[in-house]
Structure formats: structure tokens, C-alpha cells
Amino acid sequence: VNEPLWHTTLALFWTVTGPSQAGGQLFQAFVYIGLVFVVFLLGKELYGLESGYYAALLAASAPMVILYSILFHVDVPLMLLCALCYLMVLRKRWLWVGVILGLAFVTKRNSYFIAPAVAFCVLYYSEGQLKEKLKNLLIVLVAVAVVVAPDLYRRHTTFGLHGFVNGQQPGSIPAFIGQDRQPPPASPIVTTTPVPGVISNPEKKQPLIGGMPDRYPPRLESRRLSKIYRRVMLTVQPRDKANYADPNKPFNEFIHPENIFIPSVIPTYLGASMVIALIVAVGHVLLKGKWVDLSDQKYVLLYATIPSFLIAYFFCFLNNWGLRYMGPVLVFLFVLGGNAFSYLKEGRRNYLRYLLIVICIAQIIAASFYIHQQRKIPPG
């Protein structure tokens, strides 16, 4: 019932190479290399050739990017498409902006959050009078519609507007994995034998998603904010009316292990080198005393996209601030961090630049070793 592009492309790749874990990881390796290359081009477009190289190094060494590239996550392909969309905006290739944005739409739904900023940037960067600007925006919208329409038609006719099949919402494939309840006895393959280490408690409330932590955050303290949030959730997720309509029930959301408010998440997932580079960038801005360079039109893309994305992200992920859902704007962090390297080219600061490069290389080795030891995909 979800956006099918990544899954369908992987299936086509497996049709050619044969279905295997190694083949799938080779497919993701192409995506990983593509993301690193496009981040390089984006950094080069915004800040110059040298900054592009460092931005690519930060992207390549981010543990999150390495981890999700190997573990078949859809977030890295989405980051690739969003970065490519931004690049086409800066190069004023309006047809390609629409095509790539449409591909992002059929990859993952948090790509919707960048659409308003992209539409604004199309008008802003277009040359000529208002009529010419609107014409370019129409080109983008038509291209998006052509790419997205077949998938919307397929999902709407097959699953309905809210993803129901024969009046019921489809469950995850091994719906009982990671949950403390017995597997359903209907399947001839699965028995009702208790799983070792799993306590059966049918009365306990089950997580919405199989395998996710069975922990729920406390209810919002503010009753007014609570009402607003419930109203928003009833609007965007009407199928979950039972979960959000009753003010006496806690929100049916799990605490995401990648929640950005957990202090260790950002250095763990983005890497120590990224954190240091961003601190250097902020320090440079503070010392220079110049926050926004409005004279350079290239940076309007950042000023429009990042705030608008975060606003939409806040309302849709109020109790679930997973870092990977911010993928469409995380690519800008790589670019900004890469530009920070250019501030470290004089005197003793040059040693910090070399240290950051060493840390990036160490992160690639450490993340790869961790994945090889701890995150193996079962042969089944």
C-alpha cells in the first residue's frame, strides 16, 4: 500500500541478477555511490569544488548512510532523489525538477514536505516575467502529475484511499515478530508454540508496527496542544480514529530509537566529524557576525526548504522524531559541513581539518565492521 518505486526497482534488479542478499546490497551500493556523487555536485554548486569534495566525504562517512545503504532502507534512495531535485532547481532544469520530484513522491511520503519550497524556488529562480515563471511552474507540476498519477491510480483502485483491502487494513508480513503475543494459528506453517524469551500477554496493548519498541511516550501536558494534535492526526490519518479521538487514551506512537531529542542520536547516526564540522560552521558564523547572505540567490533554496520541511515534519511526527525521516534536508547538513572545512585552511586550524578527514575514514571502517558483526540479515 506504500510508495512502490524503490521496491519495484529492486525487484527488477533481482529479475536480472537473481534474488539474493548480495545482489540487493549491490543495488543499494549503487544508490549509496549516487548519493555521495550528487552531494558532491550540490556542494560544488553552492560553495565551490573543494567544499563539494568535503561534503561528499561527510555523506560517505555518515554511519546512518552506510547503515541504511546496507540494510535495505528506503531513506537513502529518497535522500538521493531529493538532493538531485535540489541540484536541478539550482541548474534551472525545470522538466527534470518535476520528474525527479515525482519519483521522490513515489519513493516515500516525507518527500511531500519539500514540495512547497520547490514550487517557491521554481518561481524565484525562473527568469523573465510572471507569465514565464508560471509557465515553468506548470511544467514542473505536469511532470510531477505524469510520474505520480499511475501509482495513485493503482493504489486507490487496489487498496482504497486509506490502504484497506476487503475492508481491513493489511498487516505486516510477520506481524507477530517482536511483539509479546502468539503468532496466529491460521497459517499451516506457523504453530502456536511459545517463542523462547517471549511472554504471552494477550491483554497488553500491542505496538502499531511489528518489531518496534513497545514503549509509548507520555501524553502531552497541554490540553489545548493535545486537542490540536488529535485534530491534526484525525485529518491526516482518519483510519486511526479510534486511537486519536478518545482524549483518555495515550497516543498510539512508539518512542523512536532515532529520536533527535536523544543526545547521543546525532553523533551516532551522522558521525562525530559531522558534529565537529557543524560546530565549526556555527562558530564561524558567530565570529563573522553575518547570519544570512541574502545577496547570493543560490542560498534561497536552503532558506526556503529547511524551515518549511521542519514545520511539516513537526506536525506529522510530533511524537516520533526519527532522524532518518529528516533525510530530505539532511543532505544540506552534508553540504554545510563540507563548507566548514574551508574555514580550516590557515595556521593550526589546518590540523583540525586533517583530523576530521581521519575521523571520516575511521567512521567508514567502524560502521562497516559494526554492520558486519551486529546487523546481519538472516538467510531466510
PDB file of C-alpha atoms in Angstrom, residues 1-2 109 159-164 168-170 233-244:
ATOM      1  CA  VAL A   1       0.000   0.000   0.000  1.00  0.00           C
ATOM      2  CA  ASN A   2       3.033   2.293   0.165  1.00  0.00           C
ATOM      3  CA  ARG A 109       5.833  10.196   1.659  1.00  0.00           C
ATOM      4  CA  PHE A 159      -6.307  -0.550  -1.703  1.00  0.00           C
ATOM      5  CA  GLY A 160      -8.699   2.392  -1.419  1.00  0.00           C
ATOM      6  CA  LEU A 161      -7.812   5.878  -0.260  1.00  0.00           C
ATOM      7  CA  HIS A 162      -6.623   4.785   3.189  1.00  0.00           C
ATOM      8  CA  GLY A 163      -4.994   1.440   2.395  1.00  0.00           C
ATOM      9  CA  PHE A 164      -7.771  -1.043   3.167  1.00  0.00           C
ATOM     10  CA  GLN A 168      -9.428  -4.472   6.552  1.00  0.00           C
ATOM     11  CA  GLN A 169      -6.052  -2.822   6.850  1.00  0.00           C
ATOM     12  CA  PRO A 170      -3.312  -5.251   5.745  1.00  0.00           C
ATOM     13  CA  MET A 233      -3.913  13.303  13.304  1.00  0.00           C
ATOM     14  CA  LEU A 234      -7.610  12.684  12.644  1.00  0.00           C
ATOM     15  CA  THR A 235      -7.222  14.760   9.488  1.00  0.00           C
ATOM     16  CA  VAL A 236      -4.105  13.091   8.115  1.00  0.00           C
ATOM     17  CA  GLN A 237      -4.804   9.578   9.481  1.00  0.00           C
ATOM     18  CA  PRO A 238      -8.594   9.164   9.551  1.00  0.00           C
ATOM     19  CA  ARG A 239      -8.297   5.369   9.639  1.00  0.00           C
ATOM     20  CA  ASP A 240      -6.830   5.671  13.167  1.00  0.00           C
ATOM     21  CA  LYS A 241      -9.880   7.432  14.566  1.00  0.00           C
ATOM     22  CA  ALA A 242     -10.130   5.016  17.493  1.00  0.00           C
ATOM     23  CA  ASN A 243      -6.563   5.839  18.502  1.00  0.00           C
ATOM     24  CA  TYR A 244      -6.756   9.624  18.399  1.00  0.00           C
TER      25      TYR A 244
END
